[in-house]
Amino acid sequence: MAKIKEFYFPISILQAFLDNPNKVLQDALAFALIEYAKANQASDADTAEAFQVKLGSNLNAQAKRVQGVNRKQPYTHIGRDAFWTLEHRTKREHPSEYPSDTELIANLAKLGLLSISGHRHDKEVQTTKDQLFARMQGYASYKDVPQEDARLTKYRTRKNFARLKTLVENISEIRFAEGRQRGIKFVVCKNVPSDEYGIYDGTPY
């Protein structure tokens, strides 16, 4: 059975990412497991093999974690290697390695952009800051955001948003259009596998 390379999940799972990233990642994994099992009519053992995980309990128990998730919304995805790198670092028993807010926000931006691009590769995608920041907070559109997370507000300035784009490029296959233009233009490069990347390497922000 082929190894799963990317985990797909609805963006609403990202809503608690800055407060509890480990729980969000576990919910994302649980959702990906359940959807794979349903789509492929796979057994617990086959699903565990495809994701290369050990199921501590059966899939029905995993399903309870995400049973209320609305499946009719934009999805995003994360490469399996990037997932496990980030998941390891967001465990509280590794406090010396725990990622900073800057690292987590860079990952949110990456996941938000991937939700906007969908399955398009090597084609320019255009969006806006409002759309991106909505997806980063787990909402399909900015009009759905009840109140913007204050931790994200500073990244709306031109200078800080430029820095954020650089951080995203450092950890992903996403490349932004150069120069000034209205909105945001970016390309998800097919020839740069997303699962080669971990997260922000610690260069001073």
XYZ file of C-alpha atoms in Angstrom:
205
model
C 0.000 0.000 0.000
C 1.368 3.424 -0.980
C 2.420 5.768 1.800
C 0.215 8.825 2.231
C 2.282 11.922 1.423
C -0.123 14.660 2.459
C -2.852 15.038 5.059
C -5.987 16.929 3.919
C -8.397 18.572 6.351
C -10.944 21.436 6.581
C -9.574 24.849 7.441
C -11.937 25.255 10.423
C -9.640 22.850 12.280
C -7.051 25.671 12.238
C -9.160 27.940 14.451
C -7.320 26.991 17.657
C -3.873 26.633 16.085
C -2.102 29.494 17.884
C -3.502 28.455 21.266
C -3.080 24.690 21.009
C -1.210 23.660 17.852
C -0.662 20.085 18.991
C -4.390 19.462 19.424
C -5.071 21.008 16.020
C -2.501 18.741 14.380
C -3.970 15.697 16.082
C -7.460 16.707 14.918
C -6.114 17.160 11.387
C -4.577 13.707 11.481
C -7.766 12.180 12.895
C -9.806 13.790 10.125
C -7.409 12.587 7.417
C -7.500 9.046 8.823
C -11.284 8.923 8.920
C -11.748 10.355 5.444
C -9.197 7.944 3.983
C -10.854 4.967 5.644
C -14.282 6.031 4.335
C -13.139 6.807 0.803
C -11.208 3.568 0.429
C -13.372 1.316 2.606
C -10.107 0.550 4.377
C -9.716 -1.418 7.573
C -8.050 0.070 10.647
C -4.896 -1.896 9.849
C -4.801 -0.744 6.211
C -5.382 2.870 7.211
C -2.645 2.731 9.834
C -0.281 1.241 7.259
C -1.079 3.917 4.660
C -0.397 6.718 7.149
C 2.409 4.806 8.870
C 0.940 5.410 12.292
C 0.045 3.229 15.252
C -3.591 3.604 16.175
C -3.824 3.737 19.943
C -7.534 3.001 19.611
C -9.837 2.128 16.739
C -10.953 4.575 14.073
C -14.370 5.006 15.675
C -12.644 6.552 18.678
C -10.629 8.820 16.397
C -13.823 9.855 14.623
C -15.274 11.294 17.825
C -12.567 13.970 17.816
C -13.757 15.412 14.526
C -17.368 14.261 14.192
C -18.692 17.825 14.315
C -16.433 19.192 11.582
C -18.283 20.658 8.614
C -17.011 18.868 5.523
C -18.429 21.438 3.090
C -15.731 24.072 3.431
C -12.287 24.809 1.977
C -9.613 22.243 2.721
C -5.899 22.618 3.206
C -3.092 20.094 3.439
C 0.312 19.542 4.932
C 3.087 17.230 3.795
C 3.568 14.264 6.098
C 7.209 15.071 6.932
C 6.358 18.691 7.701
C 3.434 17.451 9.788
C 5.537 15.137 11.937
C 8.282 17.741 12.388
C 5.785 20.325 13.565
C 3.811 17.827 15.645
C 6.974 16.773 17.492
C 7.872 20.361 18.289
C 4.412 21.305 19.522
C 4.449 18.689 22.253
C 4.769 20.334 25.643
C 7.286 17.726 26.793
C 9.766 19.375 24.413
C 9.697 22.941 25.800
C 13.199 23.760 24.574
C 12.062 23.130 21.005
C 8.583 24.626 21.218
C 7.974 26.856 18.176
C 7.561 30.593 18.561
C 4.427 32.481 17.562
C 6.337 33.650 14.477
C 6.969 30.057 13.405
C 3.360 29.065 14.007
C 2.054 32.081 12.091
C 4.347 31.286 9.144
C 2.859 27.792 9.071
C -0.666 29.189 9.295
C 0.077 31.431 6.302
C 1.380 28.444 4.358
C -1.717 26.377 5.143
C -3.987 29.313 4.348
C -2.379 29.817 0.947
C -2.608 26.105 0.167
C -6.323 26.207 0.957
C -6.706 29.056 -1.541
C -4.663 27.414 -4.291
C -6.420 24.073 -3.955
C -4.838 21.553 -6.324
C -3.362 24.136 -8.679
C 0.366 23.796 -9.259
C 2.704 25.926 -11.348
C -0.124 28.377 -12.072
C -0.338 31.874 -10.656
C -3.045 32.310 -8.041
C -4.333 35.699 -6.958
C -5.864 36.495 -3.592
C -6.060 39.262 -0.990
C -4.747 39.817 2.510
C -8.280 39.607 3.864
C -8.799 36.208 2.248
C -5.467 34.904 3.463
C -5.952 36.106 7.024
C -9.434 34.592 7.065
C -8.058 31.191 6.044
C -5.269 31.481 8.622
C -7.952 31.855 11.293
C -9.959 28.896 10.006
C -12.684 30.693 8.043
C -13.632 30.534 4.381
C -14.066 34.278 4.019
C -13.083 37.373 5.989
C -16.739 38.308 6.537
C -17.048 35.101 8.587
C -14.239 36.037 11.004
C -15.879 37.128 14.280
C -12.845 39.151 15.391
C -9.333 39.062 13.981
C -6.754 37.451 16.250
C -4.628 40.299 17.629
C -1.492 38.202 17.178
C -1.941 38.428 13.419
C -2.691 42.143 13.108
C 0.938 43.310 12.980
C 1.570 41.158 9.909
C -0.801 43.298 7.863
C 1.728 46.137 7.505
C 3.711 46.154 4.262
C 7.050 45.573 6.007
C 5.933 42.728 8.248
C 3.861 41.084 5.525
C 6.949 41.063 3.303
C 8.819 39.289 6.101
C 6.005 36.815 6.507
C 6.116 35.994 2.792
C 9.851 35.308 3.086
C 9.239 32.958 6.018
C 6.563 31.108 4.031
C 8.906 30.676 1.078
C 11.560 29.289 3.438
C 9.285 26.495 4.654
C 7.206 25.621 1.621
C 6.910 25.148 -2.114
C 5.084 28.484 -2.387
C 6.696 31.331 -4.342
C 5.339 34.885 -4.443
C 5.326 37.200 -7.448
C 8.012 39.871 -7.209
C 7.382 43.590 -7.265
C 4.375 45.579 -6.200
C 0.935 44.512 -7.294
C -2.603 44.653 -6.061
C -3.454 41.763 -3.806
C -1.223 38.724 -3.470
C 0.006 36.606 -6.365
C 1.705 33.287 -5.722
C 2.547 29.952 -7.308
C 2.646 26.518 -5.694
C 5.613 24.871 -7.407
C 4.984 21.261 -8.319
C 8.674 20.409 -8.612
C 9.368 21.318 -4.975
C 7.646 18.659 -2.811
C 6.045 20.205 0.273
C 6.940 17.243 2.469
C 10.647 18.061 2.138
C 10.093 20.983 4.467
C 9.920 21.293 8.211
C 9.216 24.665 9.728
C 10.929 28.021 10.172
C 14.621 27.435 10.805
C 15.075 29.941 13.604
C 16.672 32.800 11.661
C 16.100 35.941 13.782
C 12.910 37.744 12.847
